[in-house]
PDB file of C-alpha atoms in Angstrom:
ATOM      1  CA  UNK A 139     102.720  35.115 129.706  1.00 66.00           C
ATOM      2  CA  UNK A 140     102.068  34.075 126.260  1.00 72.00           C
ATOM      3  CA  UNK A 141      98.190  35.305 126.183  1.00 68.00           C
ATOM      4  CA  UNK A 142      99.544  38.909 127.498  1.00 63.00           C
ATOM      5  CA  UNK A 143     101.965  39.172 124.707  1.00 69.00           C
ATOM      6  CA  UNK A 144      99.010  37.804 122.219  1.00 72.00           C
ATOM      7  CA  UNK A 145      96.307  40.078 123.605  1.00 69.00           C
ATOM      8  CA  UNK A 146      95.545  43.042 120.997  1.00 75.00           C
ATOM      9  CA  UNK A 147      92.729  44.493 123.819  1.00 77.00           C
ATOM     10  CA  UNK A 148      93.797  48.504 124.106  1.00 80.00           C
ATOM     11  CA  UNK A 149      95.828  49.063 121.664  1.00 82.00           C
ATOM     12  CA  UNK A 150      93.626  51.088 119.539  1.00 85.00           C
ATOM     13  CA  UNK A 151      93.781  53.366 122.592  1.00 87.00           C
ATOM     14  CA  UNK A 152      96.970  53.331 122.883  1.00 86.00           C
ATOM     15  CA  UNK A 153      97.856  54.319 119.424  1.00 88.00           C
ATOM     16  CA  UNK A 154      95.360  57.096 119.881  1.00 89.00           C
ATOM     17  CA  UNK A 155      96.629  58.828 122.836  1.00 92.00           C
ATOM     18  CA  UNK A 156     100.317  58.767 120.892  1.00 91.00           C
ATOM     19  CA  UNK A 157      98.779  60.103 117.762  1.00 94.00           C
ATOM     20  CA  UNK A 158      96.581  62.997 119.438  1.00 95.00           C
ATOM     21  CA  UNK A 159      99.266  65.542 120.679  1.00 93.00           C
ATOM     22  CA  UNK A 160     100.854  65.892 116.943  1.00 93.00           C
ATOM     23  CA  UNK A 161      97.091  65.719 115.344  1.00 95.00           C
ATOM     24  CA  UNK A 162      96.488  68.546 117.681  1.00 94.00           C
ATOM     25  CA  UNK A 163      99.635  70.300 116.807  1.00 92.00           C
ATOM     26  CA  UNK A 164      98.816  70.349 113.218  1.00 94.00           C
ATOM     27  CA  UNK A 165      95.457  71.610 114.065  1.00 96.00           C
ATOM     28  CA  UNK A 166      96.863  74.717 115.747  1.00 94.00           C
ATOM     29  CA  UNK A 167      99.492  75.023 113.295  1.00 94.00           C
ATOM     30  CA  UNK A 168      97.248  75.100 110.372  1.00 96.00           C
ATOM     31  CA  UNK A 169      94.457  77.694 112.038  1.00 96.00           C
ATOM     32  CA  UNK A 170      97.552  79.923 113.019  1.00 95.00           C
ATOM     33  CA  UNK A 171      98.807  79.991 109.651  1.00 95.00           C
ATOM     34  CA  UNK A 172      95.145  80.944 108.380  1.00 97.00           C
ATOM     35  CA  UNK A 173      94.645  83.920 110.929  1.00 96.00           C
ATOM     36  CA  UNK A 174      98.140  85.262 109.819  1.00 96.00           C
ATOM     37  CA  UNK A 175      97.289  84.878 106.403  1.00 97.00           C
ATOM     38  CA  UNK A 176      94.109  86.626 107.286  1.00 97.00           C
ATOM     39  CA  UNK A 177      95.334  89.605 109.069  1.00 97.00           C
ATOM     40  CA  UNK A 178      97.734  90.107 106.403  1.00 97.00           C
ATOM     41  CA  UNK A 179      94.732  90.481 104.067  1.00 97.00           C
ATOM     42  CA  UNK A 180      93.200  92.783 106.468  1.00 97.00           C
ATOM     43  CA  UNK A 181      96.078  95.181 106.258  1.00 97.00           C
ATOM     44  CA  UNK A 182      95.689  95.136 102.461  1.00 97.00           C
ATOM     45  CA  UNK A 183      91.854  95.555 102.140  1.00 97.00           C
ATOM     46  CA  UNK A 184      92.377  98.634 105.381  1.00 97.00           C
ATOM     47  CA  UNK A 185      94.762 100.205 102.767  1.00 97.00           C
ATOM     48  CA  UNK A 186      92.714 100.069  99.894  1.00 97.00           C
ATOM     49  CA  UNK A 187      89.956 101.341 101.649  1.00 97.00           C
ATOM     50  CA  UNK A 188      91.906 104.516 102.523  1.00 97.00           C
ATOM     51  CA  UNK A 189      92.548 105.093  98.787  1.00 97.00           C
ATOM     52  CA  UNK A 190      88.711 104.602  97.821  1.00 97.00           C
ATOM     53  CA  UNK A 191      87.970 107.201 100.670  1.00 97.00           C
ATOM     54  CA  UNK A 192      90.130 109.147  98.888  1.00 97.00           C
ATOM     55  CA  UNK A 193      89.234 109.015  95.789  1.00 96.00           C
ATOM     56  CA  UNK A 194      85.463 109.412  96.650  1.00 96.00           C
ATOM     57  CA  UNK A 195      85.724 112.224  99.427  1.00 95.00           C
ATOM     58  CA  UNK A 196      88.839 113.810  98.368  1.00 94.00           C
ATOM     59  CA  UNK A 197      92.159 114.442 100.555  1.00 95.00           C
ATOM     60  CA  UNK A 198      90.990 114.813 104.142  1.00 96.00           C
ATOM     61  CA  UNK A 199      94.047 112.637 106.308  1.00 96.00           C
ATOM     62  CA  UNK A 200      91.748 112.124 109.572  1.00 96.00           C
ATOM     63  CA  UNK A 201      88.634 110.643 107.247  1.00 97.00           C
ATOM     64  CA  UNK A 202      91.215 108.853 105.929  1.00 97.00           C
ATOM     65  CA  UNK A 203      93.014 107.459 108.864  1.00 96.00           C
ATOM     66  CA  UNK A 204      89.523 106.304 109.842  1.00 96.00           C
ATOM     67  CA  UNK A 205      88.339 104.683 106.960  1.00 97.00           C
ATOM     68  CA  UNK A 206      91.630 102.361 107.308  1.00 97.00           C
ATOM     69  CA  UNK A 207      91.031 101.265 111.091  1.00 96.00           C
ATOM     70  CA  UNK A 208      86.915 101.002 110.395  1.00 95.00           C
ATOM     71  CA  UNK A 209      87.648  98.755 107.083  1.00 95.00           C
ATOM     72  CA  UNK A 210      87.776  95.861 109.443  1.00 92.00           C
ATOM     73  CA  UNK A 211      87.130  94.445 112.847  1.00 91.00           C
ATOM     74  CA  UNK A 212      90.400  94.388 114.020  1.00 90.00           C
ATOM     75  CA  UNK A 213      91.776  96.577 116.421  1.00 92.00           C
ATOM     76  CA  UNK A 214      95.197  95.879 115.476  1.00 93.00           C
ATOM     77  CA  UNK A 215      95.007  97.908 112.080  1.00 96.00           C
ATOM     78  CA  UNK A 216      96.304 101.037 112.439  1.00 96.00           C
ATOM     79  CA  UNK A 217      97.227 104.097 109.493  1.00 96.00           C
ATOM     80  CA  UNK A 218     100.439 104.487 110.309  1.00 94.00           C
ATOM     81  CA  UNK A 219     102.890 106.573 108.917  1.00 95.00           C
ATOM     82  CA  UNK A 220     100.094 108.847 108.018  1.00 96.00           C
ATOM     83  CA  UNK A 221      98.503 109.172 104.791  1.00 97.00           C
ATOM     84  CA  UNK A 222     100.773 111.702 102.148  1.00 96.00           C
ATOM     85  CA  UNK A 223      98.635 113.876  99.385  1.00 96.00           C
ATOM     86  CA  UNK A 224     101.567 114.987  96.433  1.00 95.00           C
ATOM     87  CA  UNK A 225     101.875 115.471  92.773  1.00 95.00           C
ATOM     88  CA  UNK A 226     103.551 113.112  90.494  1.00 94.00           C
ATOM     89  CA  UNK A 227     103.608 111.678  87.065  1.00 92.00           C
ATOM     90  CA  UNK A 228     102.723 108.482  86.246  1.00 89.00           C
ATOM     91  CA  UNK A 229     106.026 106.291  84.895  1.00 88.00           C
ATOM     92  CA  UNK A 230     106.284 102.433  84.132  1.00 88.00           C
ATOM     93  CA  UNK A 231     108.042 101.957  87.438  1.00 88.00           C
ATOM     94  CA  UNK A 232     104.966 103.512  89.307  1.00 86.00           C
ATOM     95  CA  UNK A 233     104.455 107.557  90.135  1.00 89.00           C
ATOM     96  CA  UNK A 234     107.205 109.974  90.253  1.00 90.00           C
ATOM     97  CA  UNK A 235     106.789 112.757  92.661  1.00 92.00           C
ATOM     98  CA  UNK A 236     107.331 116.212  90.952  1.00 93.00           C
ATOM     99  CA  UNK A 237     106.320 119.899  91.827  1.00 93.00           C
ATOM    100  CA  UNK A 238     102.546 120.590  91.392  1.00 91.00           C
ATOM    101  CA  UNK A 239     101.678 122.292  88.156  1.00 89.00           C
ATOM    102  CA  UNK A 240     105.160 120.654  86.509  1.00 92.00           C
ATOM    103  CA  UNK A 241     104.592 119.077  82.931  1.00 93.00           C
ATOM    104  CA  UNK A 242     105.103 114.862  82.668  1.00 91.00           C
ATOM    105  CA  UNK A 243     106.632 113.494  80.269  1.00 87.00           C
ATOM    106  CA  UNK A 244     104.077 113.403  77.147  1.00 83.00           C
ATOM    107  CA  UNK A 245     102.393 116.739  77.859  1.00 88.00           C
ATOM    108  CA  UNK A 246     100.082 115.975  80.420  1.00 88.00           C
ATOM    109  CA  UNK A 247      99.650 118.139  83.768  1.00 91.00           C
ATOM    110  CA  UNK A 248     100.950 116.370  87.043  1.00 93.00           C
ATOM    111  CA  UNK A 249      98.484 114.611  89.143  1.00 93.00           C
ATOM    112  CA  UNK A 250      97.724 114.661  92.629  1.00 95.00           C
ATOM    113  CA  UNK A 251      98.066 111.254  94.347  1.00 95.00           C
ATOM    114  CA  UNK A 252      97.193 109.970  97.796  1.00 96.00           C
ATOM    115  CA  UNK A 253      99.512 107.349  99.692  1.00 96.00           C
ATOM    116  CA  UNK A 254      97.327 105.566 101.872  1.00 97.00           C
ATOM    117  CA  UNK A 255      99.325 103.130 104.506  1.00 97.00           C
ATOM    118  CA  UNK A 256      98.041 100.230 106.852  1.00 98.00           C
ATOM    119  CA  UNK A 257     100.370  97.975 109.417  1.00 97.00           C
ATOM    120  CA  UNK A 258      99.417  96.073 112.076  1.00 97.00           C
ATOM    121  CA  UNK A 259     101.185  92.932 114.008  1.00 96.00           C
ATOM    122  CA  UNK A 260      99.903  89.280 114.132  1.00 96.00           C
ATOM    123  CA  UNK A 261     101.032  86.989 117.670  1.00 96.00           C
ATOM    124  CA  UNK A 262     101.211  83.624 116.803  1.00 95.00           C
ATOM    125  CA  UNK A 263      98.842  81.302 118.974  1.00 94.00           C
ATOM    126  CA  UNK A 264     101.666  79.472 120.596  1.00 92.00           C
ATOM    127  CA  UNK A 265     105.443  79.848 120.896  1.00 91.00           C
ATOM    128  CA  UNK A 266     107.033  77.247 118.017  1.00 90.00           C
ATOM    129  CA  UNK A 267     110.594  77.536 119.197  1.00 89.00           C
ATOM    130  CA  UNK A 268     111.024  77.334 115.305  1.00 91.00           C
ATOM    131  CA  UNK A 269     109.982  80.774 113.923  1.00 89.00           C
ATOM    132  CA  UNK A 270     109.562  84.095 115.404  1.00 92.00           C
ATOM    133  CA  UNK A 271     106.425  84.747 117.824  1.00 94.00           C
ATOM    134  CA  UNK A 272     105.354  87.845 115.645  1.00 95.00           C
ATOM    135  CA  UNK A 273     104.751  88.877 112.340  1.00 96.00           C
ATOM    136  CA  UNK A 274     104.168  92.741 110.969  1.00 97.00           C
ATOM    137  CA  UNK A 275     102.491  93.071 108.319  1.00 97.00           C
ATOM    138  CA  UNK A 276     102.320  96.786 106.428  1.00 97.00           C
ATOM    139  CA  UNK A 277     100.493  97.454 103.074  1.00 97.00           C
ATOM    140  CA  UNK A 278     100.347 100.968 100.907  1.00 96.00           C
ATOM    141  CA  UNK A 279      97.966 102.043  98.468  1.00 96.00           C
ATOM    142  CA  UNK A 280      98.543 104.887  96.060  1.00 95.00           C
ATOM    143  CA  UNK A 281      95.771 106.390  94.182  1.00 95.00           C
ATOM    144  CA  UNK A 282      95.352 109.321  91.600  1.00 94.00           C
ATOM    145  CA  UNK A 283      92.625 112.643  92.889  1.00 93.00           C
ATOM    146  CA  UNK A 284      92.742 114.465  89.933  1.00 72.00           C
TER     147      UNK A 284
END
């Protein structure tokens, strides 16, 4: 009895196959996090990409719309709402939307802007129990035509 409770033989092993189910939690965990993070930078770059179409091709809401789901490989992307051509004036919180031809504050004639927007949905790899299953993820991206 005494060798058996002296005998170390196995328990590297043993150790191992305790240690291997968390080790291969984290693993999952970690690459999950990165593809969410990922897709969320997808929406954002699919977004931008709208408002450089924009800017280089003019208003045209189907080129648009297509330049957002071709500015990545991911299916999920989609331009949704729509993208939105209006005149505004620029202001410290952002753009104001006014009538087209108005006068902005300073003088200057209104702009026309494009709103470009991008969503899509990321499923985690496996069900945590702990936080939700899905995340949506939505970006816009306003830019000035004229």
């Amino acid at each position: 009895m005494r060798a058996a409770v002296s005998d170390r033989r196995g328990v590297a092993a043993v150790e191992f196959g305790i240690m291997i189910p968390l080790l291969s939690l984290m693993v999952v965990s970690v690459t999950d996090i990165g593809l969410a993070i990922y897709r969320k930078m997808q929406v954002e770059n699919a977004a931008q990409a709208g408002a450089q179409y924009a800017i280089a091709r003019g208003f045209d809401a189907s080129g648009i719309s297509n330049a957002v789901t071709s500015a990545t490989n991911s299916t999920a992307i989609t331009a949704s709402p729509g993208p939105v051509q209006f005149c505004g004036c620029p202001t410290n919180a952002g753009v104001s939307a006014v009538s087209c031809g108005a006068v902005c504050t300073g003088g200057a004639q209104a702009g026309t802007y494009a709103t470009v927007s991008a969503q899509a949905t990321y499923y985690t790899l496996i069900n945590y129990q702990i936080v939700a299953a899905t995340y949506s993820y939505s970006a816009q991206s306003t830019a000035r035509l004229q």
